[in-house]
Amino acid sequence: SSAFSQDAMTDYGASNGISTYGSGSYTIQTSTNWSWTNLRNVNYFIKHNTGPGVSETVRNNYTGIAEFFRAYFYFDKLVTYGEVPWIDEPLEPDDKALYAKRDTRDVIIRHILQDLDNAYQYISTSSVTVNSNTVNKWTALAFKSRVALFEASWRKYHANTDYVLNCTITSDSLYQVAASAAGEVKANGPYTIHTGTAYGAGRGSYRDLFISDNTKTDEVMLAVSCDASLAAGEQNWWYNSSSYGPHLSMTRPFMKTYLNLDGTVYNEKNTDGSYKNFVTETANRDLRLNQTIRGADYTCKNASGSYDLTTPNYTGLTLTGYQFTKYVMDDVSYDNGATNSNDIPLLRYAEVLLNYAEAKAELGTLTDDDWKSTIGTLRRRAGITGGNLDKKPTVIDPYIHETYYPNINDATILEIRRERAIELCLEGLRLNDLKRWACGNLWKTM
C-alpha cells in the first residue's frame, strides 16, 4: 500500500531529508531490493503448473498471470541495475546458474515483452475486475506499453554511452511496440477517462481516482484495495502528520508548469510586475493543481465534522506552502494513523494515453486526432477550455523548455512531458521518467 509514497524521491517534491540515493551513497551495498525470492516463487509455479486435473485453459490463465508478475519483477531489476541474469527456472541452492553472468539488456527486454505477450494471450479475464485489484489481459498490455516506452527512450537518450553498449534493438522499434500496445488498449479495451464529478473545494473527477473507497474501475486498471480494518491505508498519516512521512511538498518550479484554464502558460507576475499571491496563483489554473495540492479554495472536515476552508499547514508540515492532497481524505480524523480506506491506483488508463502519445510523437507519427484523443482528452477533464486541445502544439513554451528540457526542441514532445508530469504526479513514475530521458540533473537541481 506504499504506492502513494513512491515519488518520495523526485524533482517536484521537497522533503525533510535526503535519501542514500540523493546523497550519492546509493550502491550495490546500500540497495534494498536485491531480493530474488519472488522470482523463484513465480518460476516454481510456472514449472509445476502442469497438473492434468486442471484444464489447460485454466492452467494457462494462471501461468499468464505468473508471467505478468515475472515481467513486473524483471522490469524493476532492469530499471534499477541494468544488465542482470535472466533466470526462468526455480534454482536450487547448489545450482551453477546462481553464479550466472549478466545478460544484455536485449536479452532481458525480449524476455519481458514475451512474458507480457503470453500474459495478454493466456489471461482469460478481459473484463474489468472487482475494484481492479486483480490483473486482466489489458493490465498486461498496458504494462507492456510502460516497459517498451522506458526502454525505447533509455536507448535513445543514452545513445553512445556505456549504458547501451551491448544493445542492438533500436529505440524506434521499441517505441513502435509501446505505441502498438497502448493503441490496442485504447482501441479495444474496456477503459475510459473518468469524468462526471464537478470541481469544487479541491475535489473533482481527477481526485475521485485517489480518494474513493472503491476504485474507479472505469479508468483505474490495477489498484491496491485499502480498508481501515487492515490498518494498511497510511495516506493521510504519511502526508498530513508532523511526526510521520517526509513532509513531501510540491516545488514552486513544478507548480508553475500547470497551465491556466484558458490553455495559456502561467505567469507568476501580475501586469504591474508584482508577484501573484497564493489565492491568485491557485485560481483559474488547470484543475489538477488544486486536486493535487491544497489550493486557496480547499476545504477539509474539522474535528467537529464540518468542512472549513483549510490553508496549508506551515507548522512542521509543508516545506514550500504547496501541500499535497492527491491521496489524502479531506477529514482530519484520518491524519494520525493507518485508517485510510481509499484505494490506491497502480496503473491507469490515463497513463496508457500518455504512453501512446509519447511513443508516436517520438516516432514522428502523432496526428492531430491522436493528440485530441490523448492529451486533449486529459486536458478537457482538467477543465482546460483553450489552447492545444484539438491540434498538436507548434510553439515552444520557453519556461518548460529552459527550466526542464533544454535539449528538446519539439513543441509536441515538450507538452507531452508537461502533461505526463502533471497527470501522473506522485504515482511513482517520475524518477523512472527522469532516468529514461537522461534528465537526472533535474532531480538534483529542482
Short mmCIF file of C-alpha atoms in Angstrom, two decimals:
data_model
loop_
_atom_site.label_atom_id
_atom_site.label_comp_id
_atom_site.label_asym_id
_atom_site.label_seq_id
_atom_site.Cartn_x
_atom_site.Cartn_y
_atom_site.Cartn_z
CA SER A 1 0.00 0.00 0.00
CA SER A 2 3.05 2.29 -0.07
CA ALA A 3 2.21 3.04 -3.71
CA PHE A 4 1.12 6.54 -2.68
CA SER A 5 4.67 7.33 -1.49
CA GLN A 6 6.68 6.01 -4.45
CA ASP A 7 7.51 9.53 -5.60
CA ALA A 8 9.17 10.48 -2.32
CA MET A 9 12.36 10.78 -4.38
CA THR A 10 11.64 13.13 -7.25
CA ASP A 11 12.36 16.56 -8.63
CA TYR A 12 8.92 18.03 -7.98
CA GLY A 13 8.84 17.04 -4.31
CA ALA A 14 10.67 18.85 -1.50
CA SER A 15 11.16 16.67 1.59
CA ASN A 16 12.71 16.97 5.05
CA GLY A 17 15.53 14.51 4.44
CA ILE A 18 17.99 13.20 1.88
CA SER A 19 17.96 9.52 0.94
CA THR A 20 21.01 7.41 0.15
CA TYR A 21 20.08 7.96 -3.49
CA GLY A 22 20.03 11.71 -3.11
CA SER A 23 23.27 11.88 -1.17
CA GLY A 24 25.15 9.89 -3.79
CA SER A 25 25.72 6.92 -1.49
CA TYR A 26 23.36 4.52 -3.29
CA THR A 27 25.49 1.49 -4.19
CA ILE A 28 25.14 -2.26 -4.61
CA GLN A 29 25.79 -2.48 -0.86
CA THR A 30 23.08 0.01 0.16
CA SER A 31 20.40 -1.06 -2.31
CA THR A 32 17.47 -2.75 -0.59
CA ASN A 33 15.75 -4.54 -3.47
CA TRP A 34 18.32 -7.19 -4.40
CA SER A 35 15.91 -9.98 -3.46
CA TRP A 36 15.06 -12.80 -5.87
CA THR A 37 12.58 -14.68 -3.69
CA ASN A 38 9.55 -13.59 -5.69
CA LEU A 39 11.20 -14.70 -8.91
CA ARG A 40 11.83 -18.18 -7.57
CA ASN A 41 8.22 -18.42 -6.40
CA VAL A 42 6.95 -17.43 -9.85
CA ASN A 43 9.32 -19.77 -11.68
CA TYR A 44 8.43 -22.63 -9.34
CA PHE A 45 4.74 -22.09 -10.02
CA ILE A 46 5.19 -21.94 -13.80
CA LYS A 47 7.32 -25.11 -13.85
CA HIS A 48 4.89 -27.12 -11.73
CA ASN A 49 1.59 -25.77 -13.09
CA THR A 50 1.10 -28.94 -15.12
CA GLY A 51 -1.48 -30.94 -13.17
CA PRO A 52 -3.76 -32.87 -15.54
CA GLY A 53 -6.62 -32.49 -13.08
CA VAL A 54 -6.92 -28.83 -14.11
CA SER A 55 -7.94 -27.88 -17.64
CA GLU A 56 -5.27 -26.45 -19.92
CA THR A 57 -7.23 -23.20 -20.26
CA VAL A 58 -7.29 -22.67 -16.50
CA ARG A 59 -3.61 -23.59 -16.16
CA ASN A 60 -2.68 -21.22 -18.98
CA ASN A 61 -4.63 -18.41 -17.31
CA TYR A 62 -2.63 -18.72 -14.11
CA THR A 63 0.65 -19.19 -15.96
CA GLY A 64 -0.17 -15.96 -17.82
CA ILE A 65 -0.72 -14.16 -14.52
CA ALA A 66 2.58 -15.56 -13.23
CA GLU A 67 4.39 -14.38 -16.35
CA PHE A 68 2.92 -10.91 -15.85
CA PHE A 69 4.46 -10.79 -12.39
CA ARG A 70 7.78 -12.17 -13.65
CA ALA A 71 7.83 -9.30 -16.17
CA TYR A 72 6.92 -6.88 -13.36
CA PHE A 73 9.79 -8.26 -11.26
CA TYR A 74 12.36 -8.09 -14.04
CA PHE A 75 11.37 -4.61 -15.17
CA ASP A 76 12.18 -3.37 -11.68
CA LYS A 77 15.56 -5.11 -11.85
CA LEU A 78 16.27 -3.68 -15.32
CA VAL A 79 15.45 -0.13 -14.22
CA THR A 80 17.45 -0.44 -11.01
CA TYR A 81 20.51 -2.41 -12.08
CA GLY A 82 20.56 -2.58 -15.88
CA GLU A 83 22.03 -5.88 -17.02
CA VAL A 84 21.19 -8.80 -14.70
CA PRO A 85 20.99 -12.57 -15.25
CA TRP A 86 17.76 -13.79 -16.82
CA ILE A 87 16.55 -16.80 -14.82
CA ASP A 88 13.38 -18.66 -15.74
CA GLU A 89 13.88 -21.82 -13.67
CA PRO A 90 13.41 -22.30 -9.90
CA LEU A 91 17.02 -22.64 -8.79
CA GLU A 92 18.24 -24.95 -6.03
CA PRO A 93 20.98 -23.96 -3.53
CA ASP A 94 23.79 -25.68 -5.45
CA ASP A 95 22.71 -24.60 -8.94
CA LYS A 96 25.52 -23.17 -11.06
CA ALA A 97 23.07 -20.63 -12.54
CA LEU A 98 23.24 -18.83 -9.21
CA TYR A 99 26.60 -17.55 -10.42
CA ALA A 100 25.49 -16.78 -13.97
CA LYS A 101 26.87 -13.74 -15.73
CA ARG A 102 24.65 -10.79 -16.50
CA ASP A 103 22.59 -10.96 -19.67
CA THR A 104 22.37 -7.99 -22.02
CA ARG A 105 19.51 -5.52 -21.98
CA ASP A 106 18.43 -7.02 -25.33
CA VAL A 107 18.01 -10.46 -23.77
CA ILE A 108 16.14 -9.11 -20.75
CA ILE A 109 13.78 -6.82 -22.66
CA ARG A 110 12.93 -9.57 -25.17
CA HIS A 111 12.03 -11.93 -22.34
CA ILE A 112 9.99 -9.30 -20.50
CA LEU A 113 8.00 -8.43 -23.63
CA GLN A 114 7.50 -12.13 -24.40
CA ASP A 115 6.17 -12.74 -20.88
CA LEU A 116 3.72 -9.86 -21.31
CA ASP A 117 2.63 -11.13 -24.72
CA ASN A 118 1.99 -14.53 -23.15
CA ALA A 119 0.09 -12.92 -20.30
CA TYR A 120 -2.10 -10.98 -22.72
CA GLN A 121 -2.76 -14.16 -24.71
CA TYR A 122 -3.40 -16.55 -21.82
CA ILE A 123 -5.11 -14.50 -19.10
CA SER A 124 -8.75 -15.32 -19.62
CA THR A 125 -10.31 -12.29 -17.92
CA SER A 126 -10.89 -9.50 -20.39
CA SER A 127 -13.50 -7.57 -18.41
CA VAL A 128 -12.83 -5.08 -15.62
CA THR A 129 -12.08 -6.88 -12.33
CA VAL A 130 -13.73 -6.05 -8.99
CA ASN A 131 -12.07 -2.90 -7.63
CA SER A 132 -9.35 -3.51 -10.28
CA ASN A 133 -7.32 -5.31 -7.62
CA THR A 134 -6.52 -8.32 -9.81
CA VAL A 135 -4.95 -8.34 -13.25
CA ASN A 136 -6.75 -8.94 -16.52
CA LYS A 137 -5.31 -9.25 -20.02
CA TRP A 138 -5.44 -5.46 -20.51
CA THR A 139 -3.23 -4.97 -17.44
CA ALA A 140 -0.50 -6.92 -19.23
CA LEU A 141 -0.84 -4.85 -22.40
CA ALA A 142 -0.84 -1.52 -20.55
CA PHE A 143 2.23 -2.56 -18.58
CA LYS A 144 3.87 -3.62 -21.84
CA SER A 145 3.45 -0.06 -23.13
CA ARG A 146 5.15 1.26 -19.96
CA VAL A 147 8.08 -1.16 -20.29
CA ALA A 148 8.63 -0.61 -24.01
CA LEU A 149 8.42 3.17 -23.67
CA PHE A 150 11.00 3.13 -20.89
CA GLU A 151 13.45 1.01 -22.84
CA ALA A 152 12.91 2.90 -26.11
CA SER A 153 13.69 6.26 -24.56
CA TRP A 154 16.51 4.82 -22.44
CA ARG A 155 18.23 3.73 -25.66
CA LYS A 156 17.50 6.98 -27.48
CA TYR A 157 18.57 9.41 -24.78
CA HIS A 158 21.57 7.36 -23.58
CA ALA A 159 22.86 6.64 -27.08
CA ASN A 160 26.63 6.32 -27.41
CA THR A 161 27.12 5.72 -23.69
CA ASP A 162 28.22 2.63 -21.76
CA TYR A 163 24.60 2.20 -20.63
CA VAL A 164 23.64 0.87 -24.06
CA LEU A 165 26.96 -0.62 -25.07
CA ASN A 166 25.62 -4.08 -25.96
CA CYS A 167 22.20 -3.01 -27.26
CA THR A 168 21.14 -3.81 -30.82
CA ILE A 169 17.35 -3.46 -30.62
CA THR A 170 16.57 0.05 -31.88
CA SER A 171 14.74 2.70 -29.92
CA ASP A 172 12.30 3.19 -32.80
CA SER A 173 11.32 -0.48 -32.80
CA LEU A 174 10.61 -0.27 -29.07
CA TYR A 175 8.64 2.97 -29.47
CA GLN A 176 6.56 1.07 -32.03
CA VAL A 177 5.97 -1.75 -29.52
CA ALA A 178 4.85 0.82 -26.94
CA ALA A 179 2.54 2.59 -29.40
CA SER A 180 1.01 -0.69 -30.59
CA ALA A 181 0.37 -1.99 -27.07
CA ALA A 182 -1.16 1.28 -25.87
CA GLY A 183 -3.08 1.64 -29.13
CA GLU A 184 -4.69 -1.78 -28.67
CA VAL A 185 -5.86 -0.89 -25.16
CA LYS A 186 -7.09 2.45 -26.49
CA ALA A 187 -8.99 0.90 -29.40
CA ASN A 188 -10.43 -2.24 -27.84
CA GLY A 189 -10.06 -2.14 -24.06
CA PRO A 190 -12.95 -1.56 -21.61
CA TYR A 191 -11.46 1.60 -20.07
CA THR A 192 -12.11 5.30 -20.42
CA ILE A 193 -11.17 8.56 -18.71
CA HIS A 194 -13.22 9.04 -15.53
CA THR A 195 -15.36 12.18 -15.66
CA GLY A 196 -18.67 13.40 -14.27
CA THR A 197 -17.78 14.99 -10.93
CA ALA A 198 -17.97 18.78 -10.99
CA TYR A 199 -14.96 20.53 -9.47
CA GLY A 200 -15.32 22.20 -6.10
CA ALA A 201 -13.25 22.88 -2.97
CA GLY A 202 -10.30 20.79 -4.13
CA ARG A 203 -12.35 17.81 -5.29
CA GLY A 204 -13.43 16.65 -8.74
CA SER A 205 -13.22 13.87 -11.32
CA TYR A 206 -9.43 13.71 -11.26
CA ARG A 207 -9.16 13.42 -7.49
CA ASP A 208 -12.03 10.91 -7.38
CA LEU A 209 -9.49 8.39 -8.63
CA PHE A 210 -7.37 8.70 -5.49
CA ILE A 211 -9.80 9.35 -2.61
CA SER A 212 -12.58 6.85 -3.40
CA ASP A 213 -13.24 3.92 -1.05
CA ASN A 214 -13.97 1.76 -4.07
CA THR A 215 -11.69 2.01 -7.10
CA LYS A 216 -13.00 3.99 -10.07
CA THR A 217 -12.74 0.98 -12.37
CA ASP A 218 -13.74 2.92 -15.49
CA GLU A 219 -10.17 4.29 -15.56
CA VAL A 220 -8.05 2.55 -12.92
CA MET A 221 -6.64 -0.68 -14.37
CA LEU A 222 -4.85 -2.00 -11.27
CA ALA A 223 -5.17 -0.83 -7.68
CA VAL A 224 -4.31 -1.61 -4.08
CA SER A 225 -7.51 -2.04 -2.06
CA CYS A 226 -7.32 -0.41 1.37
CA ASP A 227 -9.60 -0.93 4.35
CA ALA A 228 -9.40 0.68 7.76
CA SER A 229 -9.67 -2.71 9.48
CA LEU A 230 -6.49 -3.85 7.73
CA ALA A 231 -4.55 -0.81 9.03
CA ALA A 232 -2.81 -0.59 5.65
CA GLY A 233 -4.03 2.82 4.45
CA GLU A 234 -1.45 5.36 5.58
CA GLN A 235 -2.12 8.11 3.05
CA ASN A 236 -3.29 10.80 5.49
CA TRP A 237 -0.80 9.79 8.15
CA TRP A 238 2.11 9.98 5.70
CA TYR A 239 1.15 13.32 4.08
CA ASN A 240 -0.64 15.14 6.92
CA SER A 241 1.26 14.20 10.07
CA SER A 242 4.13 16.19 11.52
CA SER A 243 5.53 13.03 13.13
CA TYR A 244 5.42 10.67 10.13
CA GLY A 245 6.44 10.88 6.50
CA PRO A 246 8.97 13.23 4.88
CA HIS A 247 6.66 16.30 4.77
CA LEU A 248 6.70 15.97 0.99
CA SER A 249 5.63 19.24 -0.67
CA MET A 250 5.35 20.40 -4.27
CA THR A 251 8.19 22.59 -5.51
CA ARG A 252 7.48 26.04 -6.91
CA PRO A 253 9.15 25.38 -10.30
CA PHE A 254 6.74 22.48 -10.84
CA MET A 255 3.70 24.47 -9.67
CA LYS A 256 4.47 26.92 -12.47
CA THR A 257 4.17 24.20 -15.16
CA TYR A 258 0.37 23.92 -14.69
CA LEU A 259 -1.44 25.84 -17.44
CA ASN A 260 -4.16 28.42 -16.96
CA LEU A 261 -7.72 27.22 -17.55
CA ASP A 262 -7.79 29.01 -20.90
CA GLY A 263 -4.82 26.91 -22.03
CA THR A 264 -2.22 29.68 -21.83
CA VAL A 265 1.03 29.29 -19.92
CA TYR A 266 1.12 30.58 -16.36
CA ASN A 267 2.86 33.83 -15.49
CA GLU A 268 3.83 34.20 -11.83
CA LYS A 269 3.64 38.00 -12.04
CA ASN A 270 0.74 40.42 -12.31
CA THR A 271 0.61 43.02 -15.09
CA ASP A 272 2.24 45.58 -12.77
CA GLY A 273 5.25 43.29 -12.21
CA SER A 274 4.34 42.24 -8.68
CA TYR A 275 4.21 38.56 -7.78
CA LYS A 276 0.81 36.87 -7.54
CA ASN A 277 -0.29 35.81 -4.09
CA PHE A 278 -1.39 32.26 -3.19
CA VAL A 279 -5.08 32.98 -3.78
CA THR A 280 -4.40 34.31 -7.27
CA GLU A 281 -1.89 31.67 -8.30
CA THR A 282 -4.22 28.76 -7.40
CA ALA A 283 -7.23 30.28 -9.16
CA ASN A 284 -8.16 29.75 -12.81
CA ARG A 285 -5.48 27.09 -13.26
CA ASP A 286 -5.57 23.53 -14.63
CA LEU A 287 -7.97 21.94 -12.12
CA ARG A 288 -5.45 19.20 -11.36
CA LEU A 289 -3.35 21.73 -9.44
CA ASN A 290 -5.96 22.24 -6.74
CA GLN A 291 -6.71 18.49 -6.76
CA THR A 292 -3.03 17.74 -6.11
CA ILE A 293 -2.27 20.43 -3.51
CA ARG A 294 -4.32 22.50 -1.05
CA GLY A 295 -5.36 25.49 -3.12
CA ALA A 296 -6.89 28.64 -1.66
CA ASP A 297 -10.35 27.06 -2.13
CA TYR A 298 -9.59 23.79 -0.32
CA THR A 299 -11.94 22.64 2.43
CA CYS A 300 -11.43 19.86 4.96
CA LYS A 301 -13.67 18.34 7.63
CA ASN A 302 -12.57 19.52 11.07
CA ALA A 303 -12.79 17.70 14.41
CA SER A 304 -16.40 18.90 14.79
CA GLY A 305 -17.41 17.33 11.49
CA SER A 306 -17.90 20.47 9.41
CA TYR A 307 -15.99 21.45 6.27
CA ASP A 308 -13.86 24.57 6.66
CA LEU A 309 -11.51 26.44 4.37
CA THR A 310 -8.15 24.88 5.26
CA THR A 311 -4.85 26.51 4.45
CA PRO A 312 -1.51 24.68 4.01
CA ASN A 313 -0.06 23.64 7.35
CA TYR A 314 3.21 25.53 7.86
CA THR A 315 3.79 24.33 11.43
CA GLY A 316 6.20 21.49 10.77
CA LEU A 317 4.41 20.02 7.76
CA THR A 318 4.60 21.70 4.38
CA LEU A 319 8.05 22.91 3.37
CA THR A 320 7.05 25.05 0.39
CA GLY A 321 3.43 26.06 1.01
CA TYR A 322 2.20 23.66 -1.68
CA GLN A 323 0.85 20.83 0.47
CA PHE A 324 -0.07 17.62 -1.37
CA THR A 325 -3.64 16.36 -1.09
CA LYS A 326 -3.90 13.94 -4.00
CA TYR A 327 -4.28 10.75 -1.89
CA VAL A 328 -5.48 12.42 1.29
CA MET A 329 -9.01 12.11 2.67
CA ASP A 330 -10.42 15.55 3.47
CA ASP A 331 -11.08 14.78 7.13
CA VAL A 332 -8.63 15.40 10.00
CA SER A 333 -9.77 12.21 11.74
CA TYR A 334 -7.59 10.20 9.34
CA ASP A 335 -4.39 12.12 10.00
CA ASN A 336 -2.83 10.24 12.91
CA GLY A 337 -2.87 6.56 11.98
CA ALA A 338 -3.27 3.91 9.30
CA THR A 339 -7.04 4.26 8.97
CA ASN A 340 -7.49 5.25 5.31
CA SER A 341 -9.87 3.16 3.23
CA ASN A 342 -9.42 4.91 -0.11
CA ASP A 343 -7.93 2.62 -2.76
CA ILE A 344 -4.58 3.42 -4.39
CA PRO A 345 -4.19 3.23 -8.19
CA LEU A 346 -1.10 1.47 -9.58
CA LEU A 347 -1.95 1.65 -13.28
CA ARG A 348 -4.41 3.97 -15.00
CA TYR A 349 -5.81 4.32 -18.50
CA ALA A 350 -4.57 7.93 -18.44
CA GLU A 351 -1.00 6.57 -18.47
CA VAL A 352 -1.85 4.41 -21.48
CA LEU A 353 -2.93 7.55 -23.37
CA LEU A 354 0.28 9.32 -22.35
CA ASN A 355 2.40 6.33 -23.39
CA TYR A 356 0.66 6.24 -26.75
CA ALA A 357 1.11 9.96 -27.36
CA GLU A 358 4.78 9.97 -26.38
CA ALA A 359 5.70 6.88 -28.40
CA LYS A 360 4.01 8.20 -31.53
CA ALA A 361 5.47 11.69 -31.07
CA GLU A 362 8.97 10.22 -30.74
CA LEU A 363 8.35 8.23 -33.93
CA GLY A 364 7.11 11.35 -35.68
CA THR A 365 3.74 9.75 -36.45
CA LEU A 366 1.46 11.52 -33.93
CA THR A 367 -1.52 13.07 -35.72
CA ASP A 368 -3.81 15.87 -34.60
CA ASP A 369 -6.52 13.25 -33.99
CA ASP A 370 -4.09 11.26 -31.82
CA TRP A 371 -3.32 14.42 -29.85
CA LYS A 372 -7.01 15.26 -29.42
CA SER A 373 -7.85 11.76 -28.11
CA THR A 374 -4.92 11.65 -25.66
CA ILE A 375 -3.52 14.95 -24.34
CA GLY A 376 -6.63 16.84 -25.39
CA THR A 377 -8.84 14.37 -23.52
CA LEU A 378 -6.82 14.70 -20.32
CA ARG A 379 -6.78 18.49 -20.53
CA ARG A 380 -10.54 18.62 -21.03
CA ARG A 381 -11.01 16.55 -17.88
CA ALA A 382 -8.75 19.08 -16.14
CA GLY A 383 -11.13 21.91 -17.09
CA ILE A 384 -8.89 23.46 -19.72
CA THR A 385 -11.00 25.19 -22.35
CA GLY A 386 -8.49 26.59 -24.83
CA GLY A 387 -5.02 26.28 -26.20
CA ASN A 388 -3.88 22.96 -27.59
CA LEU A 389 -6.88 20.66 -27.19
CA ASP A 390 -7.51 19.51 -30.76
CA LYS A 391 -4.22 20.09 -32.56
CA LYS A 392 -0.59 19.40 -31.81
CA PRO A 393 1.28 22.44 -30.49
CA THR A 394 3.81 24.13 -32.71
CA VAL A 395 5.09 26.84 -30.36
CA ILE A 396 7.60 26.00 -27.63
CA ASP A 397 6.86 27.30 -24.12
CA PRO A 398 10.17 28.91 -23.06
CA TYR A 399 9.63 28.07 -19.38
CA ILE A 400 9.22 24.31 -19.75
CA HIS A 401 11.98 24.25 -22.37
CA GLU A 402 14.60 26.22 -20.47
CA THR A 403 13.78 25.05 -16.94
CA TYR A 404 13.24 21.37 -17.59
CA TYR A 405 14.18 20.09 -21.05
CA PRO A 406 16.62 22.42 -22.85
CA ASN A 407 17.73 19.61 -25.17
CA ILE A 408 14.21 19.05 -26.55
CA ASN A 409 13.25 21.31 -29.41
CA ASP A 410 9.97 19.65 -30.39
CA ALA A 411 6.95 21.54 -29.03
CA THR A 412 4.77 18.41 -29.05
CA ILE A 413 7.20 16.30 -27.04
CA LEU A 414 7.70 19.15 -24.57
CA GLU A 415 3.94 19.41 -23.99
CA ILE A 416 3.58 15.64 -23.62
CA ARG A 417 6.28 15.72 -20.94
CA ARG A 418 4.46 18.58 -19.18
CA GLU A 419 1.23 16.63 -19.32
CA ARG A 420 2.80 13.39 -18.10
CA ALA A 421 4.39 15.03 -15.05
CA ILE A 422 1.14 16.75 -14.06
CA GLU A 423 -1.27 13.88 -14.73
CA LEU A 424 0.88 11.20 -13.06
CA CYS A 425 2.23 13.34 -10.20
CA LEU A 426 3.04 11.21 -7.11
CA GLU A 427 2.22 7.92 -8.86
CA GLY A 428 5.74 6.52 -8.73
CA LEU A 429 6.75 7.10 -12.35
CA ARG A 430 8.64 10.38 -12.25
CA LEU A 431 12.08 9.10 -11.22
CA ASN A 432 11.98 6.47 -13.97
CA ASP A 433 10.95 9.16 -16.45
CA LEU A 434 13.95 11.27 -15.45
CA LYS A 435 16.20 8.22 -15.83
CA ARG A 436 14.96 7.27 -19.27
CA TRP A 437 15.11 10.83 -20.59
CA ALA A 438 18.66 11.25 -19.18
CA CYS A 439 17.34 14.10 -17.02
CA GLY A 440 18.74 13.04 -13.66
CA ASN A 441 20.20 16.51 -13.25
CA LEU A 442 16.67 17.84 -12.62
CA TRP A 443 16.36 15.72 -9.55
CA LYS A 444 19.47 17.32 -8.11
CA THR A 445 18.67 20.91 -9.06
CA MET A 446 14.92 21.40 -8.66
#
